[in-house]
Structures are given as C-alpha cells and as structure tokens.
C-alpha cells in the first residue's frame, strides 16, 4: 500500500515539475490563430478590439516576443534549437483575410508595432466568406492588402477555394494551391510561401500526407500551420504540422493567459 502511495505521489510531483519548470524552459514558438474582430460581437471566431488589444498588452508586459515569419523560417531552416532572444517567441496569425482585420486589428497592430500574418483564401478576395453558414463577412481586396505596411503584415496561403484538404485528392490539392499562388502573383501581392490548412483539414493516411508534402515541396511551400492547441518546441518535429492556439472571443483573459502559457485549457 505504501508503495502505491509513494508511486502516485511521485508521479504527480514529476508531472508538476515537468509542466511548471522544465517545459517553460524549452525553446518554443507559440502561434496564435485569430479570425475576426467586431466591436459588439464575441463568439468562437470573433473578438472585440478591446479583447484583442488587452491580449497584446499582456503579451508585451509579460515579455513575450513577437516574431515575423521570416525569422521563424530561418530558424526552421537552420534547425536551430532556439530563437536568438530566448524562449518566449509568439507569432500572430489571422485566417481568411477579413475586411475587419484591416478595420479593427490593423490599427491596433500599428499602435503597438506588432507583426502578424494574414492567411488568404485567394478566390474570395474582394468577395465574402460565403463558405460560412452564419456571419459571412467581406474579404479584403488585393488593393486593400497593399495598403498595409509590409514591415508589419505578411501574407500567407490559405488555399484558393477555402477547401478542406482532408477531403480532396492530391491532384485537386495541387490545382487549388497552384491557383492560390498564381492569383497572388497576378495581383502582385507579395507573400511568404507558407500555408494554413482551411478548417484545419489534413489527409488522414500517411500515404496521402506524403503526397501532400510532395505537392508542398513541388510548389515551394516552406511551412504549414494547423490547429492543435499545443506549443511548438524546437527543433520542430514536422514543419508542415506547426501547431496553433485557437484564440476565441468567448474565452476570458485568464483562459487566454493559460492557453499561451500551457497551450491549452486545463
Ligand atoms: Zn479559414
């Protein structure tokens, strides 16, 4: 009996030491995933501008360091163990290129000089997010994309038709992703060759995953971002499965802090 108690107590102690002391010391990258801002609506995809700004202020005050994609890619390429400036790297990402990101998020990013990546579903530029069942919103035009400072806002790929890549053939994925890249070239919108999976959808089998990675390499994609609610540790296990923390307008500031610190809510 005494051995069981010692074993259980020891396991709990070790898990706590790992979570609170060892894990936070590891070189890491937190990628935050946002969608929309709206002054009077909060839901899973939507934060108020105040919520968003409060989060940025807390990240700054807590000495998290905002990084750009270029730095993330350089670190991944070098397979270095850490960023030059410690372990508290944070990359902000916004999916879908909503007009509300320019209207509400961009002024706050400029005010605090915080960089972010916008992932663009290119067939919808200048249209609306018609794939959404409710609260479909206007999506930025290529002219509006170019009004933002390239020092702060980088653009990445979010497929052409906002399709779930878990449900497409490899040939369909190649066609869609090629169209996405060609659209940005044609519109002369500069972009970083990184991809965010729409709906977080990825192939399930290892064969299709390898085929997808082949398409990524063929088209020059350097990194891909999924949803996962985990912190990434260096060196990355799989650069095409970089995890993001999904930031919800329905969660409190305390929830946000816990997600950033631990990658998930307990
Ligand atoms: Zn999306």
mmCIF file with all atom_site columns, N, CA and C and ligand atoms in Angstrom, residues 35 95-96 121 131 158 162 197-199, ligand 1:
data_model
loop_
_atom_site.group_PDB
_atom_site.id
_atom_site.type_symbol
_atom_site.label_atom_id
_atom_site.label_alt_id
_atom_site.label_comp_id
_atom_site.label_asym_id
_atom_site.label_entity_id
_atom_site.label_seq_id
_atom_site.pdbx_PDB_ins_code
_atom_site.Cartn_x
_atom_site.Cartn_y
_atom_site.Cartn_z
_atom_site.occupancy
_atom_site.B_iso_or_equiv
_atom_site.pdbx_formal_charge
_atom_site.auth_seq_id
_atom_site.auth_comp_id
_atom_site.auth_asym_id
_atom_site.auth_atom_id
_atom_site.pdbx_PDB_model_num
ATOM   1  N  N   . UNK A 1 35  ? -9.365  35.055 -36.136 1.00 0.00 ? 35  UNK A N   1
ATOM   2  C  CA  . UNK A 1 35  ? -10.168 35.179 -37.363 1.00 0.00 ? 35  UNK A CA  1
ATOM   3  C  C   . UNK A 1 35  ? -10.702 36.597 -37.524 1.00 0.00 ? 35  UNK A C   1
ATOM   4  N  N   . UNK A 1 95  ? -6.676  34.172 -39.985 1.00 0.00 ? 95  UNK A N   1
ATOM   5  C  CA  . UNK A 1 95  ? -7.133  33.397 -41.135 1.00 0.00 ? 95  UNK A CA  1
ATOM   6  C  C   . UNK A 1 95  ? -8.210  34.148 -41.910 1.00 0.00 ? 95  UNK A C   1
ATOM   7  N  N   . UNK A 1 96  ? -8.230  33.981 -43.214 1.00 0.00 ? 96  UNK A N   1
ATOM   8  C  CA  . UNK A 1 96  ? -9.340  34.344 -44.104 1.00 0.00 ? 96  UNK A CA  1
ATOM   9  C  C   . UNK A 1 96  ? -9.291  35.757 -44.674 1.00 0.00 ? 96  UNK A C   1
ATOM   10 N  N   . UNK A 1 121 ? -7.527  33.183 -48.559 1.00 0.00 ? 121 UNK A N   1
ATOM   11 C  CA  . UNK A 1 121 ? -8.199  32.258 -49.492 1.00 0.00 ? 121 UNK A CA  1
ATOM   12 C  C   . UNK A 1 121 ? -8.463  33.057 -50.773 1.00 0.00 ? 121 UNK A C   1
ATOM   13 N  N   . UNK A 1 131 ? -18.427 30.571 -47.580 1.00 0.00 ? 131 UNK A N   1
ATOM   14 C  CA  . UNK A 1 131 ? -18.392 29.201 -47.071 1.00 0.00 ? 131 UNK A CA  1
ATOM   15 C  C   . UNK A 1 131 ? -18.930 29.129 -45.639 1.00 0.00 ? 131 UNK A C   1
ATOM   16 N  N   . UNK A 1 158 ? -3.934  30.340 -47.910 1.00 0.00 ? 158 UNK A N   1
ATOM   17 C  CA  . UNK A 1 158 ? -4.998  29.649 -47.156 1.00 0.00 ? 158 UNK A CA  1
ATOM   18 C  C   . UNK A 1 158 ? -5.892  28.908 -48.146 1.00 0.00 ? 158 UNK A C   1
ATOM   19 N  N   . UNK A 1 162 ? -10.846 27.955 -50.315 1.00 0.00 ? 162 UNK A N   1
ATOM   20 C  CA  . UNK A 1 162 ? -11.116 27.658 -48.897 1.00 0.00 ? 162 UNK A CA  1
ATOM   21 C  C   . UNK A 1 162 ? -11.683 26.246 -48.740 1.00 0.00 ? 162 UNK A C   1
ATOM   22 N  N   . UNK A 1 197 ? -3.942  25.371 -43.148 1.00 0.00 ? 197 UNK A N   1
ATOM   23 C  CA  . UNK A 1 197 ? -4.984  24.436 -43.579 1.00 0.00 ? 197 UNK A CA  1
ATOM   24 C  C   . UNK A 1 197 ? -6.376  25.014 -43.289 1.00 0.00 ? 197 UNK A C   1
ATOM   25 N  N   . UNK A 1 198 ? -7.230  25.253 -44.327 1.00 0.00 ? 198 UNK A N   1
ATOM   26 C  CA  . UNK A 1 198 ? -8.604  25.670 -44.038 1.00 0.00 ? 198 UNK A CA  1
ATOM   27 C  C   . UNK A 1 198 ? -9.321  24.599 -43.215 1.00 0.00 ? 198 UNK A C   1
ATOM   28 N  N   . UNK A 1 199 ? -10.077 25.027 -42.234 1.00 0.00 ? 199 UNK A N   1
ATOM   29 C  CA  . UNK A 1 199 ? -10.794 24.132 -41.296 1.00 0.00 ? 199 UNK A CA  1
ATOM   30 C  C   . UNK A 1 199 ? -9.806  23.213 -40.543 1.00 0.00 ? 199 UNK A C   1
HETATM 31 ZN ZN1 . LIG B 2 .   ? -10.224 29.735 -42.983 1.00 0.00 ? 1   LIG B ZN1 1
#
